[in-house]
Amino acid sequence: MPQNIEIKARIHNVEALIQSAERISDEGPITIHQDDIFFPCPNGRLKLRIFPDATADLIFYQRPDKTGPKTSDYIIYRTQNSDTLRKTLAMAHGESGRVTKKRLLFLSGRTRIHIDDVHNLGHFVELEVVLADGDSYEGGVREANELMKKLNISEGDLIENAYIDLIEAAQS
């Protein structure tokens, strides 16, 4: 199963972070609009990420809720017909939540830097250090920590939960 090392943090100065990401990145920014529909899943999380052209990625992932670098195991299934897949999943399992966001994607080596503007939540940064087969967890964590320093992401701004959890907490 593909794996990455991930961190997520709140952003206080979006423009400064974008400038830092531009300085250290090989590619980007690429703007991506995402509409994530979540479905009940007892063994992790299951979401259908819908793009403006109606294509989508069905993403299953398992990741602990903790601050700092953490392992995320995931599987992605791409589809050209998001509407039919969403209806099928909703009829079978129901929908459990929704997250819409505008993402700026930067690539720095094997790391995806996401600067997210999440509807009704604010601005966040995610680092995803993509691990290839045989890559060590420790090496991914070291790379994530180095990028946190280069991007001036403080440990106090790290969050442990997924956006969907933050949205649900804000609504209760």
JSON list of C-alpha atoms in Angstrom, two decimals:
[
{"chain": "A", "resi": 1, "resn": "MET", "atom": "CA", "xyz": [0.00, 0.00, 0.00]},
{"chain": "A", "resi": 2, "resn": "PRO", "atom": "CA", "xyz": [1.45, 3.45, -0.86]},
{"chain": "A", "resi": 3, "resn": "GLN", "atom": "CA", "xyz": [2.64, 5.45, 2.12]},
{"chain": "A", "resi": 4, "resn": "ASN", "atom": "CA", "xyz": [3.67, 8.96, 3.00]},
{"chain": "A", "resi": 5, "resn": "ILE", "atom": "CA", "xyz": [4.79, 10.91, 6.05]},
{"chain": "A", "resi": 6, "resn": "GLU", "atom": "CA", "xyz": [2.44, 13.78, 6.69]},
{"chain": "A", "resi": 7, "resn": "ILE", "atom": "CA", "xyz": [2.12, 16.88, 8.83]},
{"chain": "A", "resi": 8, "resn": "LYS", "atom": "CA", "xyz": [-0.69, 19.43, 8.93]},
{"chain": "A", "resi": 9, "resn": "ALA", "atom": "CA", "xyz": [-0.55, 22.90, 10.51]},
{"chain": "A", "resi": 10, "resn": "ARG", "atom": "CA", "xyz": [-2.48, 26.13, 10.76]},
{"chain": "A", "resi": 11, "resn": "ILE", "atom": "CA", "xyz": [-1.16, 29.08, 8.75]},
{"chain": "A", "resi": 12, "resn": "HIS", "atom": "CA", "xyz": [-0.98, 32.59, 10.16]},
{"chain": "A", "resi": 13, "resn": "ASN", "atom": "CA", "xyz": [0.67, 34.35, 7.20]},
{"chain": "A", "resi": 14, "resn": "VAL", "atom": "CA", "xyz": [-0.40, 32.75, 3.91]},
{"chain": "A", "resi": 15, "resn": "GLU", "atom": "CA", "xyz": [1.59, 35.08, 1.64]},
{"chain": "A", "resi": 16, "resn": "ALA", "atom": "CA", "xyz": [4.84, 34.49, 3.55]},
{"chain": "A", "resi": 17, "resn": "LEU", "atom": "CA", "xyz": [4.31, 30.72, 3.38]},
{"chain": "A", "resi": 18, "resn": "ILE", "atom": "CA", "xyz": [3.61, 30.86, -0.37]},
{"chain": "A", "resi": 19, "resn": "GLN", "atom": "CA", "xyz": [6.84, 32.81, -0.90]},
{"chain": "A", "resi": 20, "resn": "SER", "atom": "CA", "xyz": [8.81, 30.28, 1.18]},
{"chain": "A", "resi": 21, "resn": "ALA", "atom": "CA", "xyz": [7.24, 27.36, -0.72]},
{"chain": "A", "resi": 22, "resn": "GLU", "atom": "CA", "xyz": [8.11, 28.99, -4.06]},
{"chain": "A", "resi": 23, "resn": "ARG", "atom": "CA", "xyz": [11.75, 29.38, -2.96]},
{"chain": "A", "resi": 24, "resn": "ILE", "atom": "CA", "xyz": [12.24, 25.71, -2.02]},
{"chain": "A", "resi": 25, "resn": "SER", "atom": "CA", "xyz": [10.05, 24.04, -4.65]},
{"chain": "A", "resi": 26, "resn": "ASP", "atom": "CA", "xyz": [10.91, 22.47, -7.97]},
{"chain": "A", "resi": 27, "resn": "GLU", "atom": "CA", "xyz": [7.39, 22.97, -9.31]},
{"chain": "A", "resi": 28, "resn": "GLY", "atom": "CA", "xyz": [4.25, 25.00, -8.55]},
{"chain": "A", "resi": 29, "resn": "PRO", "atom": "CA", "xyz": [2.07, 26.54, -7.57]},
{"chain": "A", "resi": 30, "resn": "ILE", "atom": "CA", "xyz": [-0.68, 24.50, -9.20]},
{"chain": "A", "resi": 31, "resn": "THR", "atom": "CA", "xyz": [-4.21, 25.50, -8.15]},
{"chain": "A", "resi": 32, "resn": "ILE", "atom": "CA", "xyz": [-6.58, 22.59, -7.51]},
{"chain": "A", "resi": 33, "resn": "HIS", "atom": "CA", "xyz": [-10.22, 22.92, -6.43]},
{"chain": "A", "resi": 34, "resn": "GLN", "atom": "CA", "xyz": [-11.35, 19.89, -4.42]},
{"chain": "A", "resi": 35, "resn": "ASP", "atom": "CA", "xyz": [-14.73, 18.75, -3.12]},
{"chain": "A", "resi": 36, "resn": "ASP", "atom": "CA", "xyz": [-14.21, 15.86, -0.69]},
{"chain": "A", "resi": 37, "resn": "ILE", "atom": "CA", "xyz": [-17.24, 13.74, 0.18]},
{"chain": "A", "resi": 38, "resn": "PHE", "atom": "CA", "xyz": [-16.68, 11.39, 3.15]},
{"chain": "A", "resi": 39, "resn": "PHE", "atom": "CA", "xyz": [-18.39, 8.05, 3.70]},
{"chain": "A", "resi": 40, "resn": "PRO", "atom": "CA", "xyz": [-18.65, 5.98, 6.88]},
{"chain": "A", "resi": 41, "resn": "CYS", "atom": "CA", "xyz": [-15.69, 3.61, 7.11]},
{"chain": "A", "resi": 42, "resn": "PRO", "atom": "CA", "xyz": [-14.86, 1.51, 10.18]},
{"chain": "A", "resi": 43, "resn": "ASN", "atom": "CA", "xyz": [-11.23, 0.78, 9.21]},
{"chain": "A", "resi": 44, "resn": "GLY", "atom": "CA", "xyz": [-9.93, 4.24, 8.32]},
{"chain": "A", "resi": 45, "resn": "ARG", "atom": "CA", "xyz": [-11.31, 7.04, 6.17]},
{"chain": "A", "resi": 46, "resn": "LEU", "atom": "CA", "xyz": [-12.99, 6.90, 2.77]},
{"chain": "A", "resi": 47, "resn": "LYS", "atom": "CA", "xyz": [-13.52, 9.99, 0.63]},
{"chain": "A", "resi": 48, "resn": "LEU", "atom": "CA", "xyz": [-14.42, 10.78, -2.92]},
{"chain": "A", "resi": 49, "resn": "ARG", "atom": "CA", "xyz": [-12.36, 13.77, -4.07]},
{"chain": "A", "resi": 50, "resn": "ILE", "atom": "CA", "xyz": [-14.27, 15.44, -6.90]},
{"chain": "A", "resi": 51, "resn": "PHE", "atom": "CA", "xyz": [-12.56, 17.84, -9.30]},
{"chain": "A", "resi": 52, "resn": "PRO", "atom": "CA", "xyz": [-14.24, 20.60, -11.38]},
{"chain": "A", "resi": 53, "resn": "ASP", "atom": "CA", "xyz": [-14.11, 18.47, -14.56]},
{"chain": "A", "resi": 54, "resn": "ALA", "atom": "CA", "xyz": [-16.27, 15.78, -12.81]},
{"chain": "A", "resi": 55, "resn": "THR", "atom": "CA", "xyz": [-13.37, 13.31, -12.54]},
{"chain": "A", "resi": 56, "resn": "ALA", "atom": "CA", "xyz": [-12.62, 12.05, -9.06]},
{"chain": "A", "resi": 57, "resn": "ASP", "atom": "CA", "xyz": [-10.30, 10.04, -6.86]},
{"chain": "A", "resi": 58, "resn": "LEU", "atom": "CA", "xyz": [-11.76, 7.56, -4.40]},
{"chain": "A", "resi": 59, "resn": "ILE", "atom": "CA", "xyz": [-9.26, 7.58, -1.56]},
{"chain": "A", "resi": 60, "resn": "PHE", "atom": "CA", "xyz": [-9.06, 5.16, 1.35]},
{"chain": "A", "resi": 61, "resn": "TYR", "atom": "CA", "xyz": [-6.50, 6.02, 4.01]},
{"chain": "A", "resi": 62, "resn": "GLN", "atom": "CA", "xyz": [-5.38, 5.09, 7.49]},
{"chain": "A", "resi": 63, "resn": "ARG", "atom": "CA", "xyz": [-3.52, 7.68, 9.55]},
{"chain": "A", "resi": 64, "resn": "PRO", "atom": "CA", "xyz": [-3.22, 8.19, 13.30]},
{"chain": "A", "resi": 65, "resn": "ASP", "atom": "CA", "xyz": [-4.62, 11.40, 14.77]},
{"chain": "A", "resi": 66, "resn": "LYS", "atom": "CA", "xyz": [-1.49, 12.93, 16.31]},
{"chain": "A", "resi": 67, "resn": "THR", "atom": "CA", "xyz": [0.52, 16.10, 15.88]},
{"chain": "A", "resi": 68, "resn": "GLY", "atom": "CA", "xyz": [3.84, 16.01, 14.10]},
{"chain": "A", "resi": 69, "resn": "PRO", "atom": "CA", "xyz": [4.97, 13.69, 11.33]},
{"chain": "A", "resi": 70, "resn": "LYS", "atom": "CA", "xyz": [2.80, 10.59, 10.99]},
{"chain": "A", "resi": 71, "resn": "THR", "atom": "CA", "xyz": [2.47, 7.72, 8.55]},
{"chain": "A", "resi": 72, "resn": "SER", "atom": "CA", "xyz": [-0.46, 7.71, 6.15]},
{"chain": "A", "resi": 73, "resn": "ASP", "atom": "CA", "xyz": [-1.22, 4.50, 4.24]},
{"chain": "A", "resi": 74, "resn": "TYR", "atom": "CA", "xyz": [-3.51, 5.05, 1.25]},
{"chain": "A", "resi": 75, "resn": "ILE", "atom": "CA", "xyz": [-5.06, 3.63, -1.89]},
{"chain": "A", "resi": 76, "resn": "ILE", "atom": "CA", "xyz": [-6.40, 5.80, -4.74]},
{"chain": "A", "resi": 77, "resn": "TYR", "atom": "CA", "xyz": [-8.89, 4.75, -7.40]},
{"chain": "A", "resi": 78, "resn": "ARG", "atom": "CA", "xyz": [-9.39, 7.26, -10.24]},
{"chain": "A", "resi": 79, "resn": "THR", "atom": "CA", "xyz": [-12.71, 7.56, -12.05]},
{"chain": "A", "resi": 80, "resn": "GLN", "atom": "CA", "xyz": [-14.02, 9.61, -14.94]},
{"chain": "A", "resi": 81, "resn": "ASN", "atom": "CA", "xyz": [-17.57, 9.52, -13.55]},
{"chain": "A", "resi": 82, "resn": "SER", "atom": "CA", "xyz": [-17.73, 11.02, -10.07]},
{"chain": "A", "resi": 83, "resn": "ASP", "atom": "CA", "xyz": [-21.51, 11.41, -10.07]},
{"chain": "A", "resi": 84, "resn": "THR", "atom": "CA", "xyz": [-22.32, 7.71, -10.49]},
{"chain": "A", "resi": 85, "resn": "LEU", "atom": "CA", "xyz": [-19.68, 6.63, -7.98]},
{"chain": "A", "resi": 86, "resn": "ARG", "atom": "CA", "xyz": [-20.88, 9.19, -5.42]},
{"chain": "A", "resi": 87, "resn": "LYS", "atom": "CA", "xyz": [-24.51, 8.09, -5.81]},
{"chain": "A", "resi": 88, "resn": "THR", "atom": "CA", "xyz": [-23.53, 4.43, -5.47]},
{"chain": "A", "resi": 89, "resn": "LEU", "atom": "CA", "xyz": [-21.47, 5.00, -2.32]},
{"chain": "A", "resi": 90, "resn": "ALA", "atom": "CA", "xyz": [-24.11, 7.27, -0.79]},
{"chain": "A", "resi": 91, "resn": "MET", "atom": "CA", "xyz": [-26.88, 4.74, -1.41]},
{"chain": "A", "resi": 92, "resn": "ALA", "atom": "CA", "xyz": [-24.78, 1.91, 0.04]},
{"chain": "A", "resi": 93, "resn": "HIS", "atom": "CA", "xyz": [-23.19, 3.69, 3.01]},
{"chain": "A", "resi": 94, "resn": "GLY", "atom": "CA", "xyz": [-24.58, 7.22, 3.37]},
{"chain": "A", "resi": 95, "resn": "GLU", "atom": "CA", "xyz": [-22.42, 10.34, 3.39]},
{"chain": "A", "resi": 96, "resn": "SER", "atom": "CA", "xyz": [-20.74, 11.41, 6.63]},
{"chain": "A", "resi": 97, "resn": "GLY", "atom": "CA", "xyz": [-19.33, 14.84, 5.72]},
{"chain": "A", "resi": 98, "resn": "ARG", "atom": "CA", "xyz": [-17.94, 17.24, 3.18]},
{"chain": "A", "resi": 99, "resn": "VAL", "atom": "CA", "xyz": [-14.80, 19.38, 2.87]},
{"chain": "A", "resi": 100, "resn": "THR", "atom": "CA", "xyz": [-14.34, 21.90, 0.06]},
{"chain": "A", "resi": 101, "resn": "LYS", "atom": "CA", "xyz": [-11.07, 23.66, -0.48]},
{"chain": "A", "resi": 102, "resn": "LYS", "atom": "CA", "xyz": [-8.77, 25.46, -2.86]},
{"chain": "A", "resi": 103, "resn": "ARG", "atom": "CA", "xyz": [-5.33, 23.92, -2.78]},
{"chain": "A", "resi": 104, "resn": "LEU", "atom": "CA", "xyz": [-2.03, 25.35, -3.98]},
{"chain": "A", "resi": 105, "resn": "LEU", "atom": "CA", "xyz": [0.29, 22.44, -4.75]},
{"chain": "A", "resi": 106, "resn": "PHE", "atom": "CA", "xyz": [4.07, 22.79, -4.74]},
{"chain": "A", "resi": 107, "resn": "LEU", "atom": "CA", "xyz": [6.51, 19.93, -5.33]},
{"chain": "A", "resi": 108, "resn": "SER", "atom": "CA", "xyz": [9.84, 19.86, -3.53]},
{"chain": "A", "resi": 109, "resn": "GLY", "atom": "CA", "xyz": [11.71, 16.68, -4.37]},
{"chain": "A", "resi": 110, "resn": "ARG", "atom": "CA", "xyz": [9.47, 13.82, -3.28]},
{"chain": "A", "resi": 111, "resn": "THR", "atom": "CA", "xyz": [7.37, 16.06, -1.03]},
{"chain": "A", "resi": 112, "resn": "ARG", "atom": "CA", "xyz": [4.01, 17.57, -1.89]},
{"chain": "A", "resi": 113, "resn": "ILE", "atom": "CA", "xyz": [3.45, 20.91, -0.18]},
{"chain": "A", "resi": 114, "resn": "HIS", "atom": "CA", "xyz": [-0.24, 21.81, 0.03]},
{"chain": "A", "resi": 115, "resn": "ILE", "atom": "CA", "xyz": [-1.38, 25.28, 1.01]},
{"chain": "A", "resi": 116, "resn": "ASP", "atom": "CA", "xyz": [-5.10, 24.88, 1.59]},
{"chain": "A", "resi": 117, "resn": "ASP", "atom": "CA", "xyz": [-7.90, 27.41, 1.90]},
{"chain": "A", "resi": 118, "resn": "VAL", "atom": "CA", "xyz": [-10.58, 25.24, 3.53]},
{"chain": "A", "resi": 119, "resn": "HIS", "atom": "CA", "xyz": [-14.16, 26.52, 3.34]},
{"chain": "A", "resi": 120, "resn": "ASN", "atom": "CA", "xyz": [-15.38, 27.58, 6.82]},
{"chain": "A", "resi": 121, "resn": "LEU", "atom": "CA", "xyz": [-12.05, 26.60, 8.46]},
{"chain": "A", "resi": 122, "resn": "GLY", "atom": "CA", "xyz": [-9.27, 28.84, 7.20]},
{"chain": "A", "resi": 123, "resn": "HIS", "atom": "CA", "xyz": [-5.75, 28.29, 5.88]},
{"chain": "A", "resi": 124, "resn": "PHE", "atom": "CA", "xyz": [-3.56, 25.27, 6.50]},
{"chain": "A", "resi": 125, "resn": "VAL", "atom": "CA", "xyz": [-0.39, 23.68, 5.18]},
{"chain": "A", "resi": 126, "resn": "GLU", "atom": "CA", "xyz": [0.18, 19.97, 4.63]},
{"chain": "A", "resi": 127, "resn": "LEU", "atom": "CA", "xyz": [3.46, 18.30, 3.87]},
{"chain": "A", "resi": 128, "resn": "GLU", "atom": "CA", "xyz": [3.34, 14.83, 2.33]},
{"chain": "A", "resi": 129, "resn": "VAL", "atom": "CA", "xyz": [6.70, 13.12, 1.98]},
{"chain": "A", "resi": 130, "resn": "VAL", "atom": "CA", "xyz": [5.98, 10.30, -0.47]},
{"chain": "A", "resi": 131, "resn": "LEU", "atom": "CA", "xyz": [7.80, 7.10, 0.49]},
{"chain": "A", "resi": 132, "resn": "ALA", "atom": "CA", "xyz": [8.88, 4.66, -2.21]},
{"chain": "A", "resi": 133, "resn": "ASP", "atom": "CA", "xyz": [9.13, 0.94, -1.47]},
{"chain": "A", "resi": 134, "resn": "GLY", "atom": "CA", "xyz": [12.06, 0.44, 0.85]},
{"chain": "A", "resi": 135, "resn": "ASP", "atom": "CA", "xyz": [12.23, 4.07, 2.04]},
{"chain": "A", "resi": 136, "resn": "SER", "atom": "CA", "xyz": [12.52, 4.38, 5.80]},
{"chain": "A", "resi": 137, "resn": "TYR", "atom": "CA", "xyz": [9.98, 6.02, 8.08]},
{"chain": "A", "resi": 138, "resn": "GLU", "atom": "CA", "xyz": [12.84, 7.82, 9.83]},
{"chain": "A", "resi": 139, "resn": "GLY", "atom": "CA", "xyz": [14.11, 9.34, 6.58]},
{"chain": "A", "resi": 140, "resn": "GLY", "atom": "CA", "xyz": [10.62, 10.62, 5.74]},
{"chain": "A", "resi": 141, "resn": "VAL", "atom": "CA", "xyz": [10.23, 12.12, 9.22]},
{"chain": "A", "resi": 142, "resn": "ARG", "atom": "CA", "xyz": [13.65, 13.78, 8.94]},
{"chain": "A", "resi": 143, "resn": "GLU", "atom": "CA", "xyz": [12.68, 15.29, 5.57]},
{"chain": "A", "resi": 144, "resn": "ALA", "atom": "CA", "xyz": [9.33, 16.53, 6.94]},
{"chain": "A", "resi": 145, "resn": "ASN", "atom": "CA", "xyz": [11.09, 18.15, 9.92]},
{"chain": "A", "resi": 146, "resn": "GLU", "atom": "CA", "xyz": [13.65, 19.83, 7.64]},
{"chain": "A", "resi": 147, "resn": "LEU", "atom": "CA", "xyz": [10.88, 21.25, 5.44]},
{"chain": "A", "resi": 148, "resn": "MET", "atom": "CA", "xyz": [8.99, 22.46, 8.50]},
{"chain": "A", "resi": 149, "resn": "LYS", "atom": "CA", "xyz": [12.07, 24.50, 9.44]},
{"chain": "A", "resi": 150, "resn": "LYS", "atom": "CA", "xyz": [12.52, 25.88, 5.90]},
{"chain": "A", "resi": 151, "resn": "LEU", "atom": "CA", "xyz": [8.84, 26.89, 5.80]},
{"chain": "A", "resi": 152, "resn": "ASN", "atom": "CA", "xyz": [8.85, 28.30, 9.36]},
{"chain": "A", "resi": 153, "resn": "ILE", "atom": "CA", "xyz": [6.12, 25.90, 10.52]},
{"chain": "A", "resi": 154, "resn": "SER", "atom": "CA", "xyz": [6.18, 25.85, 14.30]},
{"chain": "A", "resi": 155, "resn": "GLU", "atom": "CA", "xyz": [5.29, 22.80, 16.36]},
{"chain": "A", "resi": 156, "resn": "GLY", "atom": "CA", "xyz": [2.67, 24.89, 18.15]},
{"chain": "A", "resi": 157, "resn": "ASP", "atom": "CA", "xyz": [0.72, 25.25, 14.89]},
{"chain": "A", "resi": 158, "resn": "LEU", "atom": "CA", "xyz": [0.62, 21.51, 14.14]},
{"chain": "A", "resi": 159, "resn": "ILE", "atom": "CA", "xyz": [-2.78, 19.86, 14.28]},
{"chain": "A", "resi": 160, "resn": "GLU", "atom": "CA", "xyz": [-3.59, 16.20, 14.73]},
{"chain": "A", "resi": 161, "resn": "ASN", "atom": "CA", "xyz": [-6.98, 15.88, 13.09]},
{"chain": "A", "resi": 162, "resn": "ALA", "atom": "CA", "xyz": [-8.29, 15.78, 9.54]},
{"chain": "A", "resi": 163, "resn": "TYR", "atom": "CA", "xyz": [-10.21, 18.75, 8.13]},
{"chain": "A", "resi": 164, "resn": "ILE", "atom": "CA", "xyz": [-13.46, 16.79, 8.38]},
{"chain": "A", "resi": 165, "resn": "ASP", "atom": "CA", "xyz": [-12.89, 16.36, 12.14]},
{"chain": "A", "resi": 166, "resn": "LEU", "atom": "CA", "xyz": [-12.26, 20.10, 12.55]},
{"chain": "A", "resi": 167, "resn": "ILE", "atom": "CA", "xyz": [-15.43, 20.93, 10.61]},
{"chain": "A", "resi": 168, "resn": "GLU", "atom": "CA", "xyz": [-17.49, 18.50, 12.69]},
{"chain": "A", "resi": 169, "resn": "ALA", "atom": "CA", "xyz": [-16.05, 19.93, 15.93]},
{"chain": "A", "resi": 170, "resn": "ALA", "atom": "CA", "xyz": [-16.85, 23.49, 14.82]},
{"chain": "A", "resi": 171, "resn": "GLN", "atom": "CA", "xyz": [-20.45, 22.50, 14.04]},
{"chain": "A", "resi": 172, "resn": "SER", "atom": "CA", "xyz": [-21.11, 20.86, 17.41]}
]
